[in-house]
PDB file of C-alpha atoms in Angstrom:
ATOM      1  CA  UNK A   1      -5.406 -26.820  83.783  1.00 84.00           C
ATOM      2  CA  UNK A   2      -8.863 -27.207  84.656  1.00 82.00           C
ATOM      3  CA  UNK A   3      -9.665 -23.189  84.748  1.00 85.00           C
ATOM      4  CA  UNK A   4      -8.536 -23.325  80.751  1.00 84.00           C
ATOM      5  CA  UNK A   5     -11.456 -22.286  78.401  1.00 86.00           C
ATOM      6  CA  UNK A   6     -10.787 -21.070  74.565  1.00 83.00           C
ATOM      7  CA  UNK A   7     -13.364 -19.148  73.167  1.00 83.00           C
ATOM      8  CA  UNK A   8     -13.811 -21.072  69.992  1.00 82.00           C
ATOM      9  CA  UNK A   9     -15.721 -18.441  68.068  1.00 85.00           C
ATOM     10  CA  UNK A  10     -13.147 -15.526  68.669  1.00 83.00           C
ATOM     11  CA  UNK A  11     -10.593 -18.202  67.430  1.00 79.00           C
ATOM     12  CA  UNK A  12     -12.242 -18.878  64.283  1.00 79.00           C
ATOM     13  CA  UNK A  13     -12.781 -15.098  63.601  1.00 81.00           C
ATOM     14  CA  UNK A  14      -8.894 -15.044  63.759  1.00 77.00           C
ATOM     15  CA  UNK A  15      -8.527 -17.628  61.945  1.00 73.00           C
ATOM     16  CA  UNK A  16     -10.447 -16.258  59.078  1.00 76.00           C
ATOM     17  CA  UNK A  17      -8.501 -12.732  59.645  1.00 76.00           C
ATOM     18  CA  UNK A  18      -5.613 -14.412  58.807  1.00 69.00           C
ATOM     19  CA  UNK A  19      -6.840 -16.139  55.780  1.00 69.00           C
ATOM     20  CA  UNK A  20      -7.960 -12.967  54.390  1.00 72.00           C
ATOM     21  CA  UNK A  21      -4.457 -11.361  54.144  1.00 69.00           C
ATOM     22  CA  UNK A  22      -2.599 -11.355  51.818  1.00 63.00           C
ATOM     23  CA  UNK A  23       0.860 -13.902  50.744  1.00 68.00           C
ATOM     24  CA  UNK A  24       4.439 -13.680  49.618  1.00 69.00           C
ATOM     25  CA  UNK A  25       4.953 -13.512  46.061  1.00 74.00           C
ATOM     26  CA  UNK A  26       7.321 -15.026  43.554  1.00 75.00           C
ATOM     27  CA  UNK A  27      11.428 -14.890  44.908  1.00 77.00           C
ATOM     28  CA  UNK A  28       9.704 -14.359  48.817  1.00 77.00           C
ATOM     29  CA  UNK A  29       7.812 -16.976  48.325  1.00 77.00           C
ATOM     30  CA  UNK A  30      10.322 -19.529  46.662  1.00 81.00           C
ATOM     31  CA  UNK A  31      12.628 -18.503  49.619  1.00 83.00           C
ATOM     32  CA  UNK A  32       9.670 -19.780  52.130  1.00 79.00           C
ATOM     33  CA  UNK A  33       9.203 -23.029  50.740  1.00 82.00           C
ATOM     34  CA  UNK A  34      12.995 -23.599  50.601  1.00 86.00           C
ATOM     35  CA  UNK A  35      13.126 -23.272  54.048  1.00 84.00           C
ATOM     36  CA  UNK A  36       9.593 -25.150  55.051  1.00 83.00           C
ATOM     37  CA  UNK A  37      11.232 -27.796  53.108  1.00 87.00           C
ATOM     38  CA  UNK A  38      14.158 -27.842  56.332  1.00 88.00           C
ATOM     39  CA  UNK A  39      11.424 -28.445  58.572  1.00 84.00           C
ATOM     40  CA  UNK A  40       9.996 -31.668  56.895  1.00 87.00           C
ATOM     41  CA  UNK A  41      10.025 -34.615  58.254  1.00 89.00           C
ATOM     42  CA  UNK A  42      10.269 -36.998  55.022  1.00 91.00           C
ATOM     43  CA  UNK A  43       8.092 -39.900  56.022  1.00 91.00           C
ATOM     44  CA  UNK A  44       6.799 -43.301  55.703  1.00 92.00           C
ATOM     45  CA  UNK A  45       4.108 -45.418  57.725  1.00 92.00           C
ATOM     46  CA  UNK A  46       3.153 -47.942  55.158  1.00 91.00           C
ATOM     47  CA  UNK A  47       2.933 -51.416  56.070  1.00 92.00           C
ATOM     48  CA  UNK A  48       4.686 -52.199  52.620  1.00 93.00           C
ATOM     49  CA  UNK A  49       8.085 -50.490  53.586  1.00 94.00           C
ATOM     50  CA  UNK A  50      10.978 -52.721  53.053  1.00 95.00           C
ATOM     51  CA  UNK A  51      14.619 -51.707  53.044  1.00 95.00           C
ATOM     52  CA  UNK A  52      14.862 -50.501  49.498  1.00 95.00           C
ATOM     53  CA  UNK A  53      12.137 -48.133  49.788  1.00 94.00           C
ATOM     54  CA  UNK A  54      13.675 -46.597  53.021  1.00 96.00           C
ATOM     55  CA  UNK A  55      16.859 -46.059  51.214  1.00 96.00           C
ATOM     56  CA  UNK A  56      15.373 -44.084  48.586  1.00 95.00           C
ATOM     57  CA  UNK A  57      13.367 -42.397  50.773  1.00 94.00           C
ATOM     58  CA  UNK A  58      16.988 -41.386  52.205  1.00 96.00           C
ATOM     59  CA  UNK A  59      18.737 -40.346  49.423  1.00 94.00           C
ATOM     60  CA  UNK A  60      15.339 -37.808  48.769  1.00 94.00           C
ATOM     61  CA  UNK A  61      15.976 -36.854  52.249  1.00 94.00           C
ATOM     62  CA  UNK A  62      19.375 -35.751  51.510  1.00 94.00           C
ATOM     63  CA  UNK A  63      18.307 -34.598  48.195  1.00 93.00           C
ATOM     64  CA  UNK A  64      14.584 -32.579  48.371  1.00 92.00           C
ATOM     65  CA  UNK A  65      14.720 -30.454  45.813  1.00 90.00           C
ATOM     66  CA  UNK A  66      16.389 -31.046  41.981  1.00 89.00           C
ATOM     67  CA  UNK A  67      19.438 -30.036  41.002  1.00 89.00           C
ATOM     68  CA  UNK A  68      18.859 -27.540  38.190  1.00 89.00           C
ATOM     69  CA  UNK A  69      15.921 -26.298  40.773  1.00 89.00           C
ATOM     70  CA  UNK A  70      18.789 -25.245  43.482  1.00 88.00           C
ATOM     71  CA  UNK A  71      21.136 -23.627  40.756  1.00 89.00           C
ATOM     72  CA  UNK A  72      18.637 -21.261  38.985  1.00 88.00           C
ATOM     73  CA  UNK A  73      18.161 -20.116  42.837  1.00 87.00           C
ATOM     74  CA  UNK A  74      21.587 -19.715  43.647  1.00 87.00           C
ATOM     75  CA  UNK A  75      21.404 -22.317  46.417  1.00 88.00           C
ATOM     76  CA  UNK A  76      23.294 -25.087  45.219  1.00 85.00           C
ATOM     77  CA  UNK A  77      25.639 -25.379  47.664  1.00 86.00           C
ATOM     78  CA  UNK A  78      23.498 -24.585  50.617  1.00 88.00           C
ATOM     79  CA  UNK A  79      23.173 -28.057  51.911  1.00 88.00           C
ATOM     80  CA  UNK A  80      19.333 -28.259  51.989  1.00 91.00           C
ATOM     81  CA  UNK A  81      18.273 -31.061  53.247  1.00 93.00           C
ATOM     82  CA  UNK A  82      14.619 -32.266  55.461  1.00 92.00           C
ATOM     83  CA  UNK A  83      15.086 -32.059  58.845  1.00 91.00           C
ATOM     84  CA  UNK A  84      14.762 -35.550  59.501  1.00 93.00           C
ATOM     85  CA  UNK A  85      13.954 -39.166  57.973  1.00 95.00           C
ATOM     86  CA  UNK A  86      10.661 -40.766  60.024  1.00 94.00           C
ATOM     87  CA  UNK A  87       9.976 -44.431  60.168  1.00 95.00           C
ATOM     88  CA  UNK A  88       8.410 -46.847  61.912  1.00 96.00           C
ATOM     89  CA  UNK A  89      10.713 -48.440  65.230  1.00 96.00           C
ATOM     90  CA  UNK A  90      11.242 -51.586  63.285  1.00 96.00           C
ATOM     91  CA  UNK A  91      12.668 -49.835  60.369  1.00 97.00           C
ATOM     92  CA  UNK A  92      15.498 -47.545  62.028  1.00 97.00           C
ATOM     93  CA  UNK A  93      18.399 -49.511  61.514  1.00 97.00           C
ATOM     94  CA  UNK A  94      17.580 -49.510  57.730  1.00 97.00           C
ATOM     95  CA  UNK A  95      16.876 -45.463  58.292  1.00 97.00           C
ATOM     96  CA  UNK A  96      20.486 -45.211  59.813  1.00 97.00           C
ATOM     97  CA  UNK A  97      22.376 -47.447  57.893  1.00 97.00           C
ATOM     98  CA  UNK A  98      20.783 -46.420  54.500  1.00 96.00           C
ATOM     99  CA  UNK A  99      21.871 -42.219  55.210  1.00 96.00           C
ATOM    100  CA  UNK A 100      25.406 -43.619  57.297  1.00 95.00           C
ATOM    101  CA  UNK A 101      26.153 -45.325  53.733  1.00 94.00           C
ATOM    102  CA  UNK A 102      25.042 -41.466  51.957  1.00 91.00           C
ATOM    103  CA  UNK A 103      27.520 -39.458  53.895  1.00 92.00           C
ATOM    104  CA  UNK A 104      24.970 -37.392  55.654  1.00 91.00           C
ATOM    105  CA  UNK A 105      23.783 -36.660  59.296  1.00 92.00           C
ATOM    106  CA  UNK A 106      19.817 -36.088  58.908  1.00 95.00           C
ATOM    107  CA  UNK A 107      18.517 -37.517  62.253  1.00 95.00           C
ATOM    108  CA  UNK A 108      16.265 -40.426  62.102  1.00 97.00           C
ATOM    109  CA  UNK A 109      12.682 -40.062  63.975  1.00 95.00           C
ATOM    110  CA  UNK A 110      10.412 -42.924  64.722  1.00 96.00           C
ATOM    111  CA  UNK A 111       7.047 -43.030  65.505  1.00 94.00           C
ATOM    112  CA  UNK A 112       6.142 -44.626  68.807  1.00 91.00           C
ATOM    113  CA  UNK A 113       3.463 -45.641  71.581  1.00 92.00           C
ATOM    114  CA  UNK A 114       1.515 -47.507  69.641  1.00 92.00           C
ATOM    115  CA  UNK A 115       1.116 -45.338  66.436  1.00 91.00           C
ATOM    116  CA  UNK A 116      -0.927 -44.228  65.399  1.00 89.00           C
ATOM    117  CA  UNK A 117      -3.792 -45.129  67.469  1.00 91.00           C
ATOM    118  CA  UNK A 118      -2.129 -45.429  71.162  1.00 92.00           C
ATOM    119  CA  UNK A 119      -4.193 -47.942  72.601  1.00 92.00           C
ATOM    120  CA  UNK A 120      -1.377 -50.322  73.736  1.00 94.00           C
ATOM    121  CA  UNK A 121      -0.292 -51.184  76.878  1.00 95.00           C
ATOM    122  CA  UNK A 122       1.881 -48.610  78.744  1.00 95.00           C
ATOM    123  CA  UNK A 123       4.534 -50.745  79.166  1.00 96.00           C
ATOM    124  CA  UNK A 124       4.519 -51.887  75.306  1.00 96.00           C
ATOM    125  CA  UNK A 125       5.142 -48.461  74.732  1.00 97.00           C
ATOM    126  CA  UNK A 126       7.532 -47.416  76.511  1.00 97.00           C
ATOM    127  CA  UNK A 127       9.962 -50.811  75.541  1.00 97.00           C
ATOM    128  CA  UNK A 128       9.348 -49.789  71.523  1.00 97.00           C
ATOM    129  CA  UNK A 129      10.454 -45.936  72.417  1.00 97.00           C
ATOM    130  CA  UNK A 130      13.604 -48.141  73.782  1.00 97.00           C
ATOM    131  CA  UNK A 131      13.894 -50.052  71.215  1.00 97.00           C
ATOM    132  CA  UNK A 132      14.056 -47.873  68.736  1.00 97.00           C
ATOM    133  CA  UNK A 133      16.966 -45.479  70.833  1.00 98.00           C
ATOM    134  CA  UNK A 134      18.770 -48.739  70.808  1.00 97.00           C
ATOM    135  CA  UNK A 135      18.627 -49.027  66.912  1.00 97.00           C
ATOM    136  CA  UNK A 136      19.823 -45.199  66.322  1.00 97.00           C
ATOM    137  CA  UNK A 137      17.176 -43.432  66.262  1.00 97.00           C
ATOM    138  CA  UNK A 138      17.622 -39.685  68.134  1.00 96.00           C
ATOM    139  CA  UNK A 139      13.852 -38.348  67.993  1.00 95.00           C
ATOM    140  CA  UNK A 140      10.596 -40.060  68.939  1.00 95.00           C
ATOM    141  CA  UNK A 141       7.736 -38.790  67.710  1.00 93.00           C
ATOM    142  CA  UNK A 142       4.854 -40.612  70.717  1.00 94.00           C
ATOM    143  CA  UNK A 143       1.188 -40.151  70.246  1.00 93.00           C
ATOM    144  CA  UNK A 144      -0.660 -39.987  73.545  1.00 93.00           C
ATOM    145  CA  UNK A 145      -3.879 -41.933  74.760  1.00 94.00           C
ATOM    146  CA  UNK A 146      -6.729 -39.773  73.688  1.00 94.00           C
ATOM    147  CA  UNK A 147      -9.006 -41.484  76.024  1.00 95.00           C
ATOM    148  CA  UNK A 148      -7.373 -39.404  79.109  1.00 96.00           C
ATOM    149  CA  UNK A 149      -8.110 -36.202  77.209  1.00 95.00           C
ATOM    150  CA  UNK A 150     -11.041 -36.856  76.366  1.00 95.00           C
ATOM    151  CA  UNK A 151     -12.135 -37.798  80.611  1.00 96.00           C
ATOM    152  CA  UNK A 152     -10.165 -35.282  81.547  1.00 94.00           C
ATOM    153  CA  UNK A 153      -7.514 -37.790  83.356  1.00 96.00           C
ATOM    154  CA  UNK A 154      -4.724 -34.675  83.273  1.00 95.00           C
ATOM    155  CA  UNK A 155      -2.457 -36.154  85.565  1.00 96.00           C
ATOM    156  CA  UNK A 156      -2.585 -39.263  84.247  1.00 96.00           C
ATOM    157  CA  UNK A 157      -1.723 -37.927  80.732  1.00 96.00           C
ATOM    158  CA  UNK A 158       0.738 -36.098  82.560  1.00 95.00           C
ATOM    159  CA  UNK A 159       2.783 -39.423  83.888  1.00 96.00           C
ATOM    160  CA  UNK A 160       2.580 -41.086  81.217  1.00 95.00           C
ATOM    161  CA  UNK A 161       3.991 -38.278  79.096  1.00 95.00           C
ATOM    162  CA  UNK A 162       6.854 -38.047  81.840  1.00 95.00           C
ATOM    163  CA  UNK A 163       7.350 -42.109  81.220  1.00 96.00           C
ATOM    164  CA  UNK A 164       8.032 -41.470  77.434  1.00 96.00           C
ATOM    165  CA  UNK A 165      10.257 -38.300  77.818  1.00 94.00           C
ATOM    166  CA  UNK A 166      12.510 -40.559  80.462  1.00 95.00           C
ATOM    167  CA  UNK A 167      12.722 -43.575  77.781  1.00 96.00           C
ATOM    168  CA  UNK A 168      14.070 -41.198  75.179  1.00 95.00           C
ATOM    169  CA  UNK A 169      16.717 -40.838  77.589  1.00 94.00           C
ATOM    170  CA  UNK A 170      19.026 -38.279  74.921  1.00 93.00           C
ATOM    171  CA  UNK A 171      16.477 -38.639  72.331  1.00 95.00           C
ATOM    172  CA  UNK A 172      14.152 -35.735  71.559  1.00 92.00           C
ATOM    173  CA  UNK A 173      10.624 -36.102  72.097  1.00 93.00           C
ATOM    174  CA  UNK A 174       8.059 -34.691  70.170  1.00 91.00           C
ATOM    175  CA  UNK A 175       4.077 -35.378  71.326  1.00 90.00           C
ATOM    176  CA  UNK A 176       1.645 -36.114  68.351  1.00 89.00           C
ATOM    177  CA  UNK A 177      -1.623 -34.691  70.007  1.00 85.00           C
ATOM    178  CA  UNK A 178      -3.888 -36.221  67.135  1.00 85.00           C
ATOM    179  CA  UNK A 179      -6.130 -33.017  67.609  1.00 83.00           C
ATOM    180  CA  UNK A 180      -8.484 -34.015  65.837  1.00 84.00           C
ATOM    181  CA  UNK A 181      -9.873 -36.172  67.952  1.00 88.00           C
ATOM    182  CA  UNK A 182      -9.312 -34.212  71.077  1.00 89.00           C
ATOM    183  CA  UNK A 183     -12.925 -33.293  70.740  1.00 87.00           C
ATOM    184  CA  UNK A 184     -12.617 -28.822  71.378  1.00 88.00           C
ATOM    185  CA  UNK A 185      -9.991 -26.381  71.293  1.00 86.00           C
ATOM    186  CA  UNK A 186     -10.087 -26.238  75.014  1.00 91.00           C
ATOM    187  CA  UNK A 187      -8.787 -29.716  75.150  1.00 91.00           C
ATOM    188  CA  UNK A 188      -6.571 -29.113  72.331  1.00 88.00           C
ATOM    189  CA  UNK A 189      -4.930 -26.018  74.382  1.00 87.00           C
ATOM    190  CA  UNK A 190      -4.902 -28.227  78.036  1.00 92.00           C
ATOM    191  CA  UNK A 191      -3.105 -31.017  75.730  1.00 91.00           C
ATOM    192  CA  UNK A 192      -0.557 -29.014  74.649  1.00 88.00           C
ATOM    193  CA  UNK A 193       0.121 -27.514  78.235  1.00 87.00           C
ATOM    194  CA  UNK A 194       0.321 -30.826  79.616  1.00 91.00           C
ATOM    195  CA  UNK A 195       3.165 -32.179  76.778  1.00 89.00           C
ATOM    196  CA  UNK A 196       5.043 -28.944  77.290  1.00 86.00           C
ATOM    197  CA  UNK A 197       4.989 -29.057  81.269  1.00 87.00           C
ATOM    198  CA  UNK A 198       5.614 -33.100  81.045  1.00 88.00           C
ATOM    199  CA  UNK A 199       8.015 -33.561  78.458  1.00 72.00           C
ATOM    200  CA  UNK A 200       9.558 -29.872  77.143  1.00 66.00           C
ATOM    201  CA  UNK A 201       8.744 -31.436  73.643  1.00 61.00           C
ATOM    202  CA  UNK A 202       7.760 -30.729  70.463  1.00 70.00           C
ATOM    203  CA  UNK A 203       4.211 -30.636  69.678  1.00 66.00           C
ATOM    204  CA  UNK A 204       2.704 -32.638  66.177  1.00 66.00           C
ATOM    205  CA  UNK A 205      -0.092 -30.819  65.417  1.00 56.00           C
ATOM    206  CA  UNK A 206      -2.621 -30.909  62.927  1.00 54.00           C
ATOM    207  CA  UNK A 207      -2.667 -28.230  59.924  1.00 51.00           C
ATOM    208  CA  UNK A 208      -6.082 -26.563  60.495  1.00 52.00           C
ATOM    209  CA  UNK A 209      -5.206 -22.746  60.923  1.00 51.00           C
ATOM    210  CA  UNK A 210      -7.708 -22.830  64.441  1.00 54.00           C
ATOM    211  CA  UNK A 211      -5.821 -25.265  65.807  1.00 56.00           C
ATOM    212  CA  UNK A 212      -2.022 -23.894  64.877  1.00 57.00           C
ATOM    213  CA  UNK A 213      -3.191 -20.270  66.808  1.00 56.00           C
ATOM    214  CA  UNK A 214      -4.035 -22.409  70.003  1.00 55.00           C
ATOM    215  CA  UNK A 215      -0.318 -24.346  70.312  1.00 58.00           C
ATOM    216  CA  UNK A 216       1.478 -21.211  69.148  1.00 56.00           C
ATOM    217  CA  UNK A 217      -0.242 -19.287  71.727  1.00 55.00           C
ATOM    218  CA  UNK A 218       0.405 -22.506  74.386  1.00 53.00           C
ATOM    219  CA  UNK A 219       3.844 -22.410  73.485  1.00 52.00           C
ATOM    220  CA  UNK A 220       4.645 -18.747  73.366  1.00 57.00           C
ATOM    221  CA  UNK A 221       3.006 -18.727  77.162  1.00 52.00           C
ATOM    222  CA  UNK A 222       5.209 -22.090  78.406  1.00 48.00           C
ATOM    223  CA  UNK A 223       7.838 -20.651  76.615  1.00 53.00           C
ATOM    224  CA  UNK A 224       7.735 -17.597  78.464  1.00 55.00           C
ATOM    225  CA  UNK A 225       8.715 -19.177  81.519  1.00 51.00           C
ATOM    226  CA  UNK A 226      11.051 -22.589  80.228  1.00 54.00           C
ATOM    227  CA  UNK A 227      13.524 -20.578  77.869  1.00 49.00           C
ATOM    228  CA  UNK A 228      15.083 -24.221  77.269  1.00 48.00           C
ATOM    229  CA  UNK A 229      12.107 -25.142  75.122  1.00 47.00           C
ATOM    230  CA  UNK A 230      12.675 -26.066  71.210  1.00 47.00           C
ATOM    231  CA  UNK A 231      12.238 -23.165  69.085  1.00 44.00           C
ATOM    232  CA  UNK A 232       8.567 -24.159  67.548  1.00 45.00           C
ATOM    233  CA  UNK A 233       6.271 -26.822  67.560  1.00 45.00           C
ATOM    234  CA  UNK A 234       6.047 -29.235  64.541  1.00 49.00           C
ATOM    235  CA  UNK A 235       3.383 -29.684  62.403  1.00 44.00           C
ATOM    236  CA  UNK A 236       2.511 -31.709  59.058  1.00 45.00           C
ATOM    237  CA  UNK A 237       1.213 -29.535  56.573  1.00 40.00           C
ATOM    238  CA  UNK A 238       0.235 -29.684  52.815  1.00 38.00           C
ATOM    239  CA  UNK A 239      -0.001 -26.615  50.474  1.00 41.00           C
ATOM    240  CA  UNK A 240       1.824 -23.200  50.034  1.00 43.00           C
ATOM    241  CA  UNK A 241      -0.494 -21.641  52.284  1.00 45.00           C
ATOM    242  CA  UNK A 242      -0.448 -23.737  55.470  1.00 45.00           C
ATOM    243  CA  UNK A 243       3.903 -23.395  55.083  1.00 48.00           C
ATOM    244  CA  UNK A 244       3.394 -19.641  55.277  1.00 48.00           C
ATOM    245  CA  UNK A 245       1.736 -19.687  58.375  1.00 46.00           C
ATOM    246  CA  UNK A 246       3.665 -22.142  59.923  1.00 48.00           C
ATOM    247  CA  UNK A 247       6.814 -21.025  59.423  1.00 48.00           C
ATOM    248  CA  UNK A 248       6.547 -17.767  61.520  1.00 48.00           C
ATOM    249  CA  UNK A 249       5.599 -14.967  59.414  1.00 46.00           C
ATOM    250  CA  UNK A 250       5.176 -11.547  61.306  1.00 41.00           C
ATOM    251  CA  UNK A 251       1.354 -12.043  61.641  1.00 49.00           C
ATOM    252  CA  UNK A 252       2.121 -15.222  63.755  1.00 49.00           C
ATOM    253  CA  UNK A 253       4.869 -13.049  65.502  1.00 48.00           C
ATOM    254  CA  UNK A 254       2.048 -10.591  66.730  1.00 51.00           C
ATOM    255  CA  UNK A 255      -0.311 -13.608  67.309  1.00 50.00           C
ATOM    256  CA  UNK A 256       2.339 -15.132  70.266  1.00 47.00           C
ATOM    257  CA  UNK A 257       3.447 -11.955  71.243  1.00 46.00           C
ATOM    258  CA  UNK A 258       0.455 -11.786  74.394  1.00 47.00           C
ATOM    259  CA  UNK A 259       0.052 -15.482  75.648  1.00 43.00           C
ATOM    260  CA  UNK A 260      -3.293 -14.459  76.887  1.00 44.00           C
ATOM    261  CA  UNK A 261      -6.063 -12.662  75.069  1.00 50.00           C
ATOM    262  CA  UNK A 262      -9.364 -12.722  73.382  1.00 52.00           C
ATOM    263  CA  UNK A 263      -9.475 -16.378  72.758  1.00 52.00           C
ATOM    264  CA  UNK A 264      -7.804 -17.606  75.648  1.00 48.00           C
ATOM    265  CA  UNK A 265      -8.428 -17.635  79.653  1.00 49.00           C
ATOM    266  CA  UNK A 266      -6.924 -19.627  82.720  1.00 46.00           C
TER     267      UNK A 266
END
């Protein structure tokens, strides 16, 4: 981990390579965002939520796109749904009871650890990942401590990553790395080693094209080597654009293909 370096500007020059290409058009494109729209997770953190609003924001789960929408593209009956409903731990049982009562099976995720900052104590965290398996939920989104990325405390980051992926117990995990406050793309790249080698999770990154190229090419490389590994990492993103290059178009293809390159040493 600690023989890592990106090259930051060679990253950014792919970046804007990528930019500069050009996107799907009109039935191509309609067929992308139908299927982005299987990799949201439909969300809310507010510290309003009540019961009522997490049932409607079930039925949208279960519902995404309109009706008259699905027919005029032949996908009526296709069963698109999001990929999962996210809440905070005290809301779950209203998450699982409110899509048990819809007749569907969209998992329930919860944020964790002390969302969204982290700062609580270890052991806080780990009892409201347990908490929240207890009330149904079957993925755990945790956020780690930024402070150990940002010393360099790898090991450290890499117990306490362990500790969360052992209180899921069948749960999936999926690390939010908060990248933008990891401080470089070299710490954003160790990060993302670390949660893959600690917990075989999903990675939550943020949508900033730089940053994508890194964890793609993190978890093509881990990949490589732990065919067990979910098929992508997660990541919130806003805008036609940012779907495109998430959901793995052939330029990303090429991008993963070589773990190591231009931008990336160890």
């Amino acid at each position: 981990i600690s023989k890592i370096q990106v090259n930051h500007p060679a990253v950014l020059r792919r970046a804007e390579q990528i930019q500069a290409r050009r996107t799907v058009k009109k039935e191509w494109q309609a067929a992308w965002l139908l299927k982005a729209v299987t990799f949201i997770d439909l969300t809310t953190l507010s510290g309003d939520d009540t019961s009522s609003n997490i049932q409607r924001l079930c039925y949208k789960a279960k519902y995404p796109i309109r009706e008259d929408l699905l027919k005029a593209l032949n996908m009526y009956d296709k069963g698109i749904t999001t990929a999962a409903v996210c809440v905070y731990p005290a809301r779950v049982c209203d998450a699982v009871k409110a899509l048990k009562a819809a007749g569907c099976n969209i998992p329930v995720a919860s944020v964790a650890t002390g969302f969204p900052a982290g700062q609580t104590h270890l052991k806080t965290r780990l009892e409201e990942i347990r908490l929240a398996v207890e009330d149904g939920a079957t993925e755990i989104d945790v956020v780690i401590n930024r402070s150990l990325v940002l010393t360099g405390q790898w090991e450290a980051l890499y117990d306490e990553i362990r500790q969360f992926r052992k209180a899921c117990g069948e749960a999936h995990l999926k690390t939010i790395l908060a990248t933008g406050e990891l401080g470089s793309l070299t710490n954003v790249y160790k990060a993302s080693m670390i949660a893959m080698m600690a917990g075989k999770s999903n990675l939550v990154i943020s949508v900033t094209l730089a940053v994508i190229l890194v964890t793609m090419k993190v978890y093509s490389f881990w990949r490589s080597a732990n065919p067990v590994l979910p098929t992508a990492p997660t990541t919130h993103v806003s805008g036609i654009y940012s779907l495109q290059w998430v959901l793995g178009l052939a330029d990303f293809k090429n991008e993963v293909a070589d773990p190591r390159g231009e931008c990336y040493s160890s």
